[in-house]
Amino acid sequence: MPINLAMINLLPLHLAIITACNPKYTPHPSGSLNTRIQARIRSLDESNGDCYEGTFVYDARHGSGTYTWKNGNVYEGDFFEDKRQGNGKFLFANGNTYDGEFVNGVFEGLGRYEFEGGFYEGQWKSGRYHGKGLLLFTDGSSYKGDFKDGVAHGRGQETDAQGGIRSGYWKEGIAI
């Protein structure tokens, strides 16, 4: 469907739409902050080889988009003022994935992290397991309970690979 330019002029934002990455990035010539939307198609390759495809507001990544690092990592989701913020999915080059909430560019809130050998699903703070969560391994062993700074801490239940269950308290990753 073609863009209706008459409708674009009614919106109170300065917005760019990125459609593909290539080395021909040119900032919008106006450079002004005005109240009319200025939809434009442009590409953005970072000088380090990374690539962003998505929306910009006032020349900052803002809205939804996909950021691809030169090393193969990919983030697809929400951006706010040039940071990963809101809901998104992070695909690591090694095959691990995180699907959940981001705050200031890091895992924070509720999310699921899948890695070779298992997954963690639960609360995050500053990029680490923190709060209530479940850590489950492919051999059937698991820990369900409280986490702090990336390790079991507080009340929880551990199940070993043979089905044995231990309930109790953990401090800094060690059952007490």
mmCIF file of C-alpha atoms in Angstrom:
data_model
loop_
_atom_site.group_PDB
_atom_site.id
_atom_site.type_symbol
_atom_site.label_atom_id
_atom_site.label_comp_id
_atom_site.label_asym_id
_atom_site.label_seq_id
_atom_site.Cartn_x
_atom_site.Cartn_y
_atom_site.Cartn_z
ATOM 1 C CA MET A 1 0.000 0.000 0.000
ATOM 2 C CA PRO A 2 1.499 3.387 -0.957
ATOM 3 C CA ILE A 3 2.210 5.965 1.738
ATOM 4 C CA ASN A 4 -0.301 8.814 1.811
ATOM 5 C CA LEU A 5 2.004 11.830 2.238
ATOM 6 C CA ALA A 6 -0.931 14.086 3.150
ATOM 7 C CA MET A 7 -1.572 11.916 6.230
ATOM 8 C CA ILE A 8 2.109 11.856 7.168
ATOM 9 C CA ASN A 9 2.209 15.649 7.415
ATOM 10 C CA LEU A 10 -0.496 15.549 10.115
ATOM 11 C CA LEU A 11 1.458 13.479 12.627
ATOM 12 C CA PRO A 12 3.433 15.310 15.366
ATOM 13 C CA LEU A 13 6.712 13.388 15.164
ATOM 14 C CA HIS A 14 10.036 13.422 13.393
ATOM 15 C CA LEU A 15 10.284 9.815 12.232
ATOM 16 C CA ALA A 16 12.557 7.878 9.932
ATOM 17 C CA ILE A 17 11.887 4.430 8.609
ATOM 18 C CA ILE A 18 14.893 2.224 7.950
ATOM 19 C CA THR A 19 14.249 -0.456 5.357
ATOM 20 C CA ALA A 20 17.616 -2.061 4.754
ATOM 21 C CA CYS A 21 21.199 -1.713 5.869
ATOM 22 C CA ASN A 22 23.881 -0.666 3.426
ATOM 23 C CA PRO A 23 26.844 1.697 3.501
ATOM 24 C CA LYS A 24 24.853 4.642 2.077
ATOM 25 C CA TYR A 25 23.569 6.276 5.284
ATOM 26 C CA THR A 26 22.700 9.920 4.853
ATOM 27 C CA PRO A 27 21.056 11.892 7.673
ATOM 28 C CA HIS A 28 17.905 13.787 6.807
ATOM 29 C CA PRO A 29 18.979 17.136 5.297
ATOM 30 C CA SER A 30 16.703 19.283 7.472
ATOM 31 C CA GLY A 31 18.280 18.272 10.773
ATOM 32 C CA SER A 32 15.539 20.272 12.452
ATOM 33 C CA LEU A 33 13.210 19.267 15.250
ATOM 34 C CA ASN A 34 9.803 20.185 13.925
ATOM 35 C CA THR A 35 6.257 19.076 14.583
ATOM 36 C CA ARG A 36 5.672 17.523 11.171
ATOM 37 C CA ILE A 37 6.541 13.916 10.543
ATOM 38 C CA GLN A 38 9.311 13.477 8.062
ATOM 39 C CA ALA A 39 9.151 9.893 6.926
ATOM 40 C CA ARG A 40 12.185 8.941 4.981
ATOM 41 C CA ILE A 41 13.779 5.767 3.885
ATOM 42 C CA ARG A 42 17.416 5.414 4.760
ATOM 43 C CA SER A 43 19.903 2.752 5.702
ATOM 44 C CA LEU A 44 22.195 2.684 8.693
ATOM 45 C CA ASP A 45 25.362 0.680 9.014
ATOM 46 C CA GLU A 46 27.385 1.379 12.127
ATOM 47 C CA SER A 47 31.086 2.075 11.560
ATOM 48 C CA ASN A 48 31.899 -1.142 13.467
ATOM 49 C CA GLY A 49 29.969 -3.336 11.008
ATOM 50 C CA ASP A 50 26.727 -3.557 13.024
ATOM 51 C CA CYS A 51 23.412 -2.867 11.275
ATOM 52 C CA TYR A 52 20.060 -1.398 12.386
ATOM 53 C CA GLU A 53 16.756 -1.676 10.555
ATOM 54 C CA GLY A 54 13.771 0.063 12.113
ATOM 55 C CA THR A 55 12.348 3.390 13.137
ATOM 56 C CA PHE A 56 14.040 6.499 14.412
ATOM 57 C CA VAL A 57 12.599 9.472 16.240
ATOM 58 C CA TYR A 58 14.828 12.563 16.350
ATOM 59 C CA ASP A 59 17.712 10.493 14.945
ATOM 60 C CA ALA A 60 17.607 7.948 17.803
ATOM 61 C CA ARG A 61 16.491 4.331 17.466
ATOM 62 C CA HIS A 62 12.955 4.499 18.816
ATOM 63 C CA GLY A 63 10.000 2.178 18.240
ATOM 64 C CA SER A 64 10.466 -1.268 16.789
ATOM 65 C CA GLY A 65 13.509 -2.489 14.936
ATOM 66 C CA THR A 66 16.196 -5.085 14.432
ATOM 67 C CA TYR A 67 19.839 -4.555 15.407
ATOM 68 C CA THR A 68 22.377 -7.030 14.020
ATOM 69 C CA TRP A 69 25.913 -7.131 15.388
ATOM 70 C CA LYS A 70 28.865 -7.989 13.189
ATOM 71 C CA ASN A 71 29.489 -11.070 15.403
ATOM 72 C CA GLY A 72 26.059 -12.529 14.499
ATOM 73 C CA ASN A 73 24.037 -11.517 17.583
ATOM 74 C CA VAL A 74 20.587 -10.102 16.702
ATOM 75 C CA TYR A 75 18.076 -8.098 18.755
ATOM 76 C CA GLU A 76 14.547 -7.696 17.462
ATOM 77 C CA GLY A 77 12.105 -5.638 19.484
ATOM 78 C CA ASP A 78 11.402 -2.296 21.085
ATOM 79 C CA PHE A 79 13.779 0.640 21.344
ATOM 80 C CA PHE A 80 13.372 3.782 23.433
ATOM 81 C CA GLU A 81 15.736 6.724 23.054
ATOM 82 C CA ASP A 82 18.425 4.578 21.379
ATOM 83 C CA LYS A 83 18.314 1.705 23.938
ATOM 84 C CA ARG A 84 16.714 -1.738 23.967
ATOM 85 C CA GLN A 85 13.658 -1.021 26.090
ATOM 86 C CA GLY A 86 10.363 -2.911 26.370
ATOM 87 C CA ASN A 87 9.780 -6.335 24.849
ATOM 88 C CA GLY A 88 12.233 -8.028 22.551
ATOM 89 C CA LYS A 89 14.099 -11.114 21.500
ATOM 90 C CA PHE A 90 17.885 -11.427 21.601
ATOM 91 C CA LEU A 91 19.402 -14.175 19.463
ATOM 92 C CA PHE A 92 23.009 -14.961 20.315
ATOM 93 C CA ALA A 93 25.388 -16.085 17.579
ATOM 94 C CA ASN A 94 25.973 -19.333 19.543
ATOM 95 C CA GLY A 95 22.251 -20.253 19.338
ATOM 96 C CA ASN A 96 21.166 -19.098 22.815
ATOM 97 C CA THR A 97 18.041 -16.903 22.957
ATOM 98 C CA TYR A 98 16.397 -14.483 25.355
ATOM 99 C CA ASP A 99 12.760 -13.497 24.896
ATOM 100 C CA GLY A 100 11.366 -10.987 27.339
ATOM 101 C CA GLU A 101 11.644 -7.532 28.820
ATOM 102 C CA PHE A 102 14.540 -5.094 28.547
ATOM 103 C CA VAL A 103 15.335 -1.974 30.572
ATOM 104 C CA ASN A 104 18.187 0.332 29.552
ATOM 105 C CA GLY A 105 19.527 -2.291 27.150
ATOM 106 C CA VAL A 106 19.710 -5.244 29.589
ATOM 107 C CA PHE A 107 17.453 -8.172 30.512
ATOM 108 C CA GLU A 108 15.126 -6.910 33.226
ATOM 109 C CA GLY A 109 11.584 -7.913 34.197
ATOM 110 C CA LEU A 110 10.137 -11.207 32.994
ATOM 111 C CA GLY A 111 11.959 -13.284 30.419
ATOM 112 C CA ARG A 112 12.995 -16.681 29.148
ATOM 113 C CA TYR A 113 16.620 -17.532 28.358
ATOM 114 C CA GLU A 114 17.269 -20.726 26.402
ATOM 115 C CA PHE A 115 20.769 -22.146 26.216
ATOM 116 C CA GLU A 116 22.341 -25.425 25.186
ATOM 117 C CA GLY A 117 21.395 -27.765 27.990
ATOM 118 C CA GLY A 118 18.303 -25.998 29.332
ATOM 119 C CA PHE A 119 16.511 -22.756 30.047
ATOM 120 C CA TYR A 120 15.704 -20.202 32.724
ATOM 121 C CA GLU A 121 12.287 -18.595 32.898
ATOM 122 C CA GLY A 122 11.397 -15.953 35.429
ATOM 123 C CA GLN A 123 12.394 -12.567 36.761
ATOM 124 C CA TRP A 124 15.541 -10.658 35.796
ATOM 125 C CA LYS A 125 17.361 -7.668 37.214
ATOM 126 C CA SER A 126 20.368 -5.961 35.621
ATOM 127 C CA GLY A 127 20.858 -8.858 33.195
ATOM 128 C CA ARG A 128 20.886 -11.609 35.850
ATOM 129 C CA TYR A 129 18.392 -14.111 37.276
ATOM 130 C CA HIS A 130 16.774 -12.219 40.146
ATOM 131 C CA GLY A 131 13.437 -12.919 41.850
ATOM 132 C CA LYS A 132 11.225 -15.942 41.230
ATOM 133 C CA GLY A 133 12.230 -18.326 38.472
ATOM 134 C CA LEU A 134 12.718 -21.825 37.127
ATOM 135 C CA LEU A 135 16.068 -23.160 35.918
ATOM 136 C CA LEU A 136 15.559 -26.439 34.055
ATOM 137 C CA PHE A 137 18.243 -28.629 32.455
ATOM 138 C CA THR A 138 17.791 -31.192 29.670
ATOM 139 C CA ASP A 139 18.811 -34.023 32.046
ATOM 140 C CA GLY A 140 15.647 -33.262 34.079
ATOM 141 C CA SER A 141 17.352 -31.528 36.988
ATOM 142 C CA SER A 142 15.941 -28.172 38.015
ATOM 143 C CA TYR A 143 15.722 -25.432 40.587
ATOM 144 C CA LYS A 144 12.510 -23.516 41.165
ATOM 145 C CA GLY A 145 12.451 -20.678 43.630
ATOM 146 C CA ASP A 146 14.218 -17.458 44.538
ATOM 147 C CA PHE A 147 17.283 -16.095 42.745
ATOM 148 C CA LYS A 148 19.537 -13.176 43.551
ATOM 149 C CA ASP A 149 22.326 -11.820 41.350
ATOM 150 C CA GLY A 150 22.200 -14.854 39.049
ATOM 151 C CA VAL A 151 22.238 -17.668 41.630
ATOM 152 C CA ALA A 152 19.772 -19.549 43.859
ATOM 153 C CA HIS A 153 19.202 -17.438 46.940
ATOM 154 C CA GLY A 154 16.224 -17.778 49.272
ATOM 155 C CA ARG A 155 13.509 -20.422 49.363
ATOM 156 C CA GLY A 156 13.456 -23.012 46.586
ATOM 157 C CA GLN A 157 13.119 -26.571 45.436
ATOM 158 C CA GLU A 158 15.821 -28.532 43.677
ATOM 159 C CA THR A 159 15.112 -31.673 41.661
ATOM 160 C CA ASP A 160 18.014 -33.887 40.592
ATOM 161 C CA ALA A 161 18.177 -35.853 37.329
ATOM 162 C CA GLN A 162 16.890 -39.017 39.062
ATOM 163 C CA GLY A 163 13.815 -37.226 40.457
ATOM 164 C CA GLY A 164 15.068 -36.668 43.993
ATOM 165 C CA ILE A 165 13.654 -33.492 45.526
ATOM 166 C CA ARG A 166 15.155 -31.158 48.103
ATOM 167 C CA SER A 167 13.246 -28.155 49.429
ATOM 168 C CA GLY A 168 14.789 -25.520 51.602
ATOM 169 C CA TYR A 169 16.870 -22.371 51.556
ATOM 170 C CA TRP A 170 19.832 -21.343 49.442
ATOM 171 C CA LYS A 171 22.400 -18.656 50.080
ATOM 172 C CA GLU A 172 24.530 -17.394 47.185
ATOM 173 C CA GLY A 173 23.919 -20.627 45.243
ATOM 174 C CA ILE A 174 24.560 -23.056 48.127
ATOM 175 C CA ALA A 175 21.859 -25.061 49.918
ATOM 176 C CA ILE A 176 21.847 -24.294 53.653
#
